[in-house]
XYZ file of C-alpha atoms in Angstrom:
411
model
C 1.816 2.212 -30.003
C -0.234 1.497 -26.882
C -0.608 -2.109 -25.827
C -4.232 -3.256 -25.839
C -5.376 -4.197 -22.363
C -7.949 -6.834 -21.558
C -10.745 -4.663 -20.181
C -13.756 -6.511 -18.824
C -17.307 -5.279 -19.396
C -17.659 -1.720 -18.236
C -20.741 0.540 -18.280
C -18.571 3.553 -19.199
C -15.033 3.928 -20.504
C -13.716 5.407 -17.247
C -15.623 3.087 -14.882
C -13.981 1.433 -11.894
C -15.969 -0.885 -9.656
C -14.117 0.052 -6.445
C -15.972 3.278 -5.491
C -19.131 1.189 -5.365
C -18.084 -1.965 -3.511
C -14.907 -1.178 -1.600
C -13.884 0.147 1.822
C -10.295 1.454 1.778
C -9.277 2.489 5.279
C -6.117 4.243 6.435
C -4.216 3.801 9.691
C -5.436 7.034 11.319
C -9.082 6.166 10.581
C -9.673 8.067 7.329
C -11.111 6.480 4.172
C -10.433 6.873 0.442
C -12.154 5.247 -2.574
C -9.168 2.930 -3.012
C -5.509 2.647 -2.028
C -4.054 4.309 -5.153
C -6.179 7.444 -5.536
C -4.413 10.795 -5.170
C -3.922 11.340 -1.450
C -1.746 14.439 -1.324
C -3.434 17.099 0.807
C -6.313 14.680 1.396
C -7.512 15.043 -2.211
C -9.586 11.837 -2.175
C -10.272 11.470 1.559
C -13.893 11.280 2.716
C -14.794 14.617 4.297
C -17.763 16.567 5.624
C -20.184 17.935 3.027
C -19.427 21.632 3.606
C -15.767 21.400 4.649
C -13.426 19.259 2.569
C -10.644 19.746 5.146
C -12.763 18.180 7.904
C -12.196 14.479 7.307
C -14.589 11.744 8.353
C -13.267 9.024 10.654
C -14.294 5.479 11.352
C -16.008 4.995 14.734
C -16.589 8.778 14.898
C -18.671 8.762 11.693
C -20.916 6.057 10.259
C -19.912 3.936 7.297
C -23.013 5.245 5.480
C -21.908 8.863 5.839
C -18.382 7.965 4.685
C -19.521 6.015 1.621
C -21.892 8.843 0.644
C -19.534 11.736 1.384
C -19.275 14.421 -1.293
C -15.947 13.319 -2.765
C -17.115 9.727 -3.081
C -20.393 10.789 -4.680
C -18.593 13.047 -7.153
C -16.229 10.256 -8.226
C -19.135 7.878 -8.932
C -21.083 10.570 -10.762
C -18.104 11.426 -12.986
C -17.557 7.771 -13.833
C -21.261 7.340 -14.627
C -20.875 10.228 -17.079
C -17.764 8.674 -18.637
C -15.407 11.265 -17.168
C -12.036 10.460 -15.578
C -11.895 11.742 -11.977
C -8.788 13.801 -11.258
C -7.887 11.717 -8.198
C -7.860 8.533 -10.318
C -5.339 9.630 -12.946
C -2.640 7.219 -11.776
C -4.575 4.253 -13.173
C -5.427 5.931 -16.465
C -1.767 6.887 -16.984
C -0.624 3.316 -16.402
C -3.160 2.121 -18.969
C -1.930 4.676 -21.527
C 1.504 3.104 -21.120
C 0.134 -0.394 -21.744
C 0.379 -1.446 -18.089
C -2.508 -3.094 -16.266
C -3.803 -0.720 -13.590
C -5.538 -1.254 -10.271
C -8.759 -0.229 -12.073
C -8.448 -2.908 -14.762
C -7.395 -5.529 -12.237
C -10.357 -4.720 -9.966
C -12.902 -4.727 -12.796
C -11.733 -8.253 -13.590
C -11.693 -9.521 -10.008
C -15.095 -8.090 -9.110
C -16.787 -8.322 -12.498
C -19.858 -10.092 -11.083
C -20.787 -6.975 -9.097
C -20.547 -4.478 -11.969
C -24.157 -4.859 -13.144
C -25.393 -3.992 -9.642
C -23.480 -0.703 -9.377
C -25.525 1.806 -11.383
C -28.958 0.499 -10.254
C -27.754 0.990 -6.645
C -26.766 4.613 -7.332
C -28.796 7.807 -7.118
C -28.380 10.584 -9.671
C -26.043 12.527 -7.331
C -23.670 9.548 -7.050
C -24.818 8.431 -3.600
C -25.465 4.755 -2.909
C -28.976 3.565 -2.135
C -27.524 0.795 0.027
C -23.949 0.636 1.300
C -22.623 -2.898 0.941
C -19.037 -4.041 0.786
C -17.702 -6.863 -1.358
C -14.058 -5.925 -0.835
C -12.689 -4.527 2.430
C -9.188 -3.191 3.069
C -8.279 -2.640 6.712
C -5.077 -0.728 7.451
C -5.027 -1.484 11.140
C -3.649 1.664 12.702
C -0.091 2.824 13.140
C 1.123 0.254 15.678
C 4.362 -1.091 14.220
C 7.763 -2.380 15.294
C 9.614 -0.756 12.363
C 10.040 2.800 11.072
C 10.784 2.195 7.390
C 12.540 5.072 5.666
C 9.756 5.243 3.060
C 7.087 5.347 5.775
C 5.803 8.158 8.025
C 4.150 8.797 11.434
C 0.703 8.187 9.928
C 1.514 4.544 9.187
C 4.027 3.713 11.937
C 3.939 5.032 15.493
C 7.678 4.321 15.828
C 8.251 7.200 13.417
C 7.312 9.526 16.297
C 10.819 8.897 17.639
C 12.304 10.581 14.551
C 10.058 13.539 13.800
C 12.355 15.850 15.771
C 14.928 15.456 13.000
C 12.635 17.337 10.584
C 11.330 20.086 12.831
C 11.989 23.519 11.337
C 12.827 22.031 7.915
C 10.946 21.782 4.615
C 9.815 18.285 5.689
C 8.128 19.364 8.898
C 4.673 19.285 7.282
C 5.260 15.684 6.135
C 6.656 14.297 9.380
C 4.801 15.406 12.483
C 3.180 13.651 15.418
C -0.132 12.017 14.694
C -2.384 13.594 17.313
C -5.595 11.898 16.163
C -6.674 9.617 19.006
C -8.989 7.180 17.286
C -8.028 3.564 17.834
C -10.830 2.434 15.543
C -8.998 -0.825 14.876
C -9.490 -1.871 18.526
C -13.206 -0.933 18.600
C -15.454 -4.002 18.540
C -18.467 -1.793 17.677
C -16.713 -0.788 14.459
C -16.225 -4.434 13.508
C -19.913 -5.115 14.270
C -21.034 -2.232 12.030
C -18.713 -3.341 9.231
C -19.850 -6.962 9.502
C -23.478 -5.836 9.040
C -22.541 -4.442 5.586
C -20.590 -7.482 4.418
C -23.332 -9.971 3.579
C -21.660 -10.855 0.261
C -18.025 -10.213 1.072
C -15.499 -11.601 -1.412
C -12.160 -10.345 -0.099
C -10.574 -8.890 3.030
C -7.180 -7.225 2.731
C -5.463 -6.487 6.033
C -2.317 -4.449 6.569
C -1.086 -1.767 8.963
C 1.022 -0.696 10.828
C 1.770 -4.330 11.446
C -1.451 -6.419 11.582
C -0.027 -9.218 13.732
C 0.366 -6.664 16.550
C -3.402 -5.877 16.462
C -5.085 -8.911 17.967
C -8.554 -7.281 17.977
C -9.047 -7.788 14.255
C -9.286 -11.508 14.958
C -12.762 -10.722 16.364
C -13.852 -9.587 12.887
C -12.412 -12.681 11.180
C -14.030 -14.964 13.754
C -17.487 -13.666 12.784
C -17.096 -15.105 9.286
C -15.710 -18.352 10.691
C -18.707 -18.640 13.027
C -21.327 -17.999 10.304
C -19.530 -20.278 7.814
C -19.098 -17.603 5.124
C -15.296 -17.713 5.542
C -15.319 -20.523 2.977
C -16.447 -17.961 0.376
C -14.006 -15.217 1.368
C -10.448 -14.606 0.223
C -8.063 -13.267 2.844
C -5.133 -11.067 1.885
C -2.473 -9.789 4.291
C 0.522 -7.492 4.052
C 2.986 -8.448 6.792
C 6.405 -7.080 7.685
C 7.719 -10.592 8.328
C 9.090 -9.831 11.801
C 6.774 -12.401 13.395
C 4.271 -15.103 12.382
C 1.938 -15.849 15.348
C 0.609 -19.403 15.385
C -2.918 -18.367 16.477
C -3.359 -16.220 13.368
C -1.971 -18.958 11.123
C -4.608 -21.362 12.484
C -7.374 -18.775 11.953
C -6.284 -18.065 8.359
C -6.634 -21.754 7.459
C -10.447 -21.409 7.635
C -10.735 -19.033 4.680
C -11.252 -19.930 1.022
C -7.950 -18.618 -0.258
C -5.256 -16.888 1.741
C -2.683 -14.633 0.135
C 0.168 -13.420 2.305
C 2.307 -10.568 1.003
C 5.600 -10.429 2.833
C 6.947 -6.893 2.904
C 10.663 -7.186 2.261
C 12.278 -4.387 0.284
C 15.924 -5.371 -0.134
C 18.553 -7.892 0.946
C 20.519 -8.180 4.190
C 22.108 -4.881 5.346
C 20.382 -2.997 2.509
C 17.027 -3.950 4.015
C 18.167 -2.629 7.406
C 18.574 0.864 5.967
C 15.334 0.813 3.966
C 13.146 -0.979 6.541
C 14.858 0.528 9.559
C 15.848 -1.002 11.966
C 14.851 -4.488 10.816
C 17.019 -7.491 11.620
C 17.648 -9.751 8.613
C 17.993 -12.926 10.689
C 14.649 -12.286 12.408
C 12.963 -11.664 9.071
C 14.447 -14.813 7.578
C 13.266 -16.867 10.568
C 9.651 -15.747 9.969
C 10.085 -16.073 6.209
C 11.282 -19.682 6.465
C 8.503 -20.479 8.944
C 5.734 -19.297 6.628
C 7.332 -20.995 3.601
C 6.366 -24.263 5.271
C 2.726 -23.320 4.553
C 3.160 -22.555 0.860
C 0.862 -25.482 -0.006
C -1.850 -23.957 2.207
C -1.423 -20.226 1.547
C -0.482 -18.264 -1.540
C 2.764 -16.527 -0.632
C 4.435 -13.623 -2.354
C 6.955 -10.930 -1.571
C 5.827 -7.308 -1.834
C 8.719 -4.970 -2.559
C 8.106 -1.285 -1.956
C 10.272 0.290 -4.638
C 11.809 3.689 -4.001
C 14.904 5.683 -4.911
C 16.623 3.780 -2.099
C 16.337 0.240 -3.436
C 15.471 0.482 -7.142
C 19.134 -0.015 -8.097
C 18.960 -3.547 -6.688
C 15.518 -4.396 -8.074
C 16.718 -7.079 -10.497
C 19.001 -8.784 -7.953
C 16.070 -8.791 -5.556
C 13.941 -10.395 -8.256
C 16.530 -13.164 -8.581
C 16.414 -13.720 -4.811
C 12.652 -14.305 -4.983
C 13.011 -16.610 -7.988
C 15.557 -18.722 -6.106
C 12.761 -19.573 -3.639
C 10.206 -19.841 -6.449
C 8.382 -16.839 -4.987
C 6.244 -14.261 -6.753
C 7.260 -10.634 -6.218
C 4.958 -7.637 -6.634
C 6.270 -4.097 -6.949
C 4.690 -1.265 -4.992
C 6.218 1.986 -6.252
C 6.494 4.805 -3.736
C 4.476 7.884 -4.720
C 4.289 9.308 -1.233
C 6.617 10.581 0.048
C 7.375 11.912 -3.432
C 10.920 12.878 -2.437
C 11.744 9.150 -2.478
C 10.292 8.435 -5.906
C 12.497 6.340 -8.225
C 12.586 9.059 -10.903
C 14.883 11.147 -8.679
C 17.924 8.888 -8.948
C 20.797 10.014 -11.242
C 20.450 9.328 -14.979
C 23.595 7.156 -14.960
C 22.054 4.980 -12.291
C 18.857 4.600 -14.339
C 20.858 3.464 -17.364
C 22.887 1.033 -15.250
C 19.673 -0.543 -13.943
C 18.093 -0.946 -17.375
C 21.307 -2.173 -19.021
C 21.765 -4.981 -16.504
C 18.294 -6.503 -16.190
C 18.361 -10.286 -16.402
C 15.421 -11.564 -14.358
C 12.485 -9.140 -14.502
C 9.584 -9.820 -16.863
C 8.853 -7.514 -19.796
C 5.761 -6.041 -18.133
C 7.745 -5.382 -14.941
C 10.445 -3.600 -16.927
C 7.834 -1.538 -18.763
C 6.323 -0.367 -15.495
C 9.797 0.361 -14.126
C 10.520 2.585 -17.125
C 7.278 4.507 -16.648
C 8.264 5.234 -13.059
C 11.940 5.958 -13.734
C 11.185 8.539 -16.391
C 8.351 10.338 -14.666
C 8.723 14.106 -14.930
C 10.441 15.846 -12.055
C 12.336 19.039 -11.312
C 15.778 19.862 -9.981
C 14.070 20.984 -6.785
C 12.585 17.481 -6.403
C 16.075 15.985 -6.649
C 17.447 18.386 -4.057
C 14.615 17.431 -1.696
C 15.771 13.811 -1.915
C 19.329 14.723 -0.919
C 18.095 17.018 1.861
C 15.894 14.282 3.272
C 18.691 11.696 3.220
C 20.995 14.137 5.012
C 18.465 14.714 7.806
C 17.530 11.034 8.023
C 21.118 9.812 8.257
C 22.192 12.444 10.733
C 19.236 11.701 13.001
C 19.515 7.908 12.842
C 23.326 7.968 12.966
C 23.690 5.973 9.766
C 25.126 6.693 6.334
C 23.307 5.656 3.165
C 26.601 4.783 1.483
C 27.417 2.168 4.150
C 24.311 0.207 3.176
C 23.568 1.269 -0.404
C 27.049 1.644 -1.971
C 25.746 2.685 -5.401
C 25.181 6.131 -3.879
C 28.878 6.689 -3.066
C 29.601 8.748 -6.208
C 26.659 11.037 -5.451
C 26.489 11.484 -1.678
C 28.897 13.578 0.345
C 29.920 11.332 3.243
C 30.009 14.348 5.538
C 26.198 14.242 5.789
């Protein structure tokens, strides 16, 4: 029996407020309706009207043309008709399993804007006026880590490793990002965006690693200067390798500040997953920002993949020991690192030994663990690990010992 979810007022059954009020950017400068739409093969990426392979890019294309691109218009039109867009199925599937989705969460958070959506929409799904109440800025690919679950389109340090995959089945997933659009350093982009944020409620900033992109401080300063920062929530995803004092002082001006600290596992396990992070450096930044827990809302964001899911409950205990909230971000891309690909015995061992996770967290874990997959998907996982370990001169079993019964150490 499906659990009944608390769904706020909605003009149609399939409605989500985000395609109307939200800018969801990606490190290379592309834009999607939100951060969880289907992105494989650019399925939800804003593109030119007559060529869905020709993506639109910030600074090269206007925000108006992006917001009213064909894919975005079609999504709004389908929702207005009560249909469920194909690129939004992830949320609907979560809801069918009784789990609160990004759609439900967003309709609650931005409920006050729902009544404005349809009146601001033409019959073809285009917006009469583009205005953002929620902005997500993924500030390029500049990063000081090359996490195993990441790729060259989110971390420029991954360019060091793409040679490991050349001539393999992964070559199309790991190749050099040749798109030269440093939109995140362009002050004109921030000026254009600011002009469409007259009633901004939330800014979410991630990367790459945002603390390495000092230019985005120019955008934040605009809201400090006009006084509207007191009405804006600020949300960051940070890799916890550094906590610059000048950003900390700037953040203090905003209404509410939520800092998600991206830590995926503990000690040497984290080194393998968030390669090549140093645990002592991360803990130094972590302890520093904990001193501001009365000023900022702090939480740990764990990206959950086939690499670290075995330790998910122990990790939960670690966060509870510091009285910290943990959110789980399940890897769907790259799909060869999805949690469903781990051995069945390992799945049972995880579920049989849960002591600290909440019921809703366990329910979501089960949905992910038992997602359909094929034997070919499993073999892709092992092939990727072999290439990754050989190239980086590491062995998964040295850091994640639960894999010893399944991995040939000769890889």
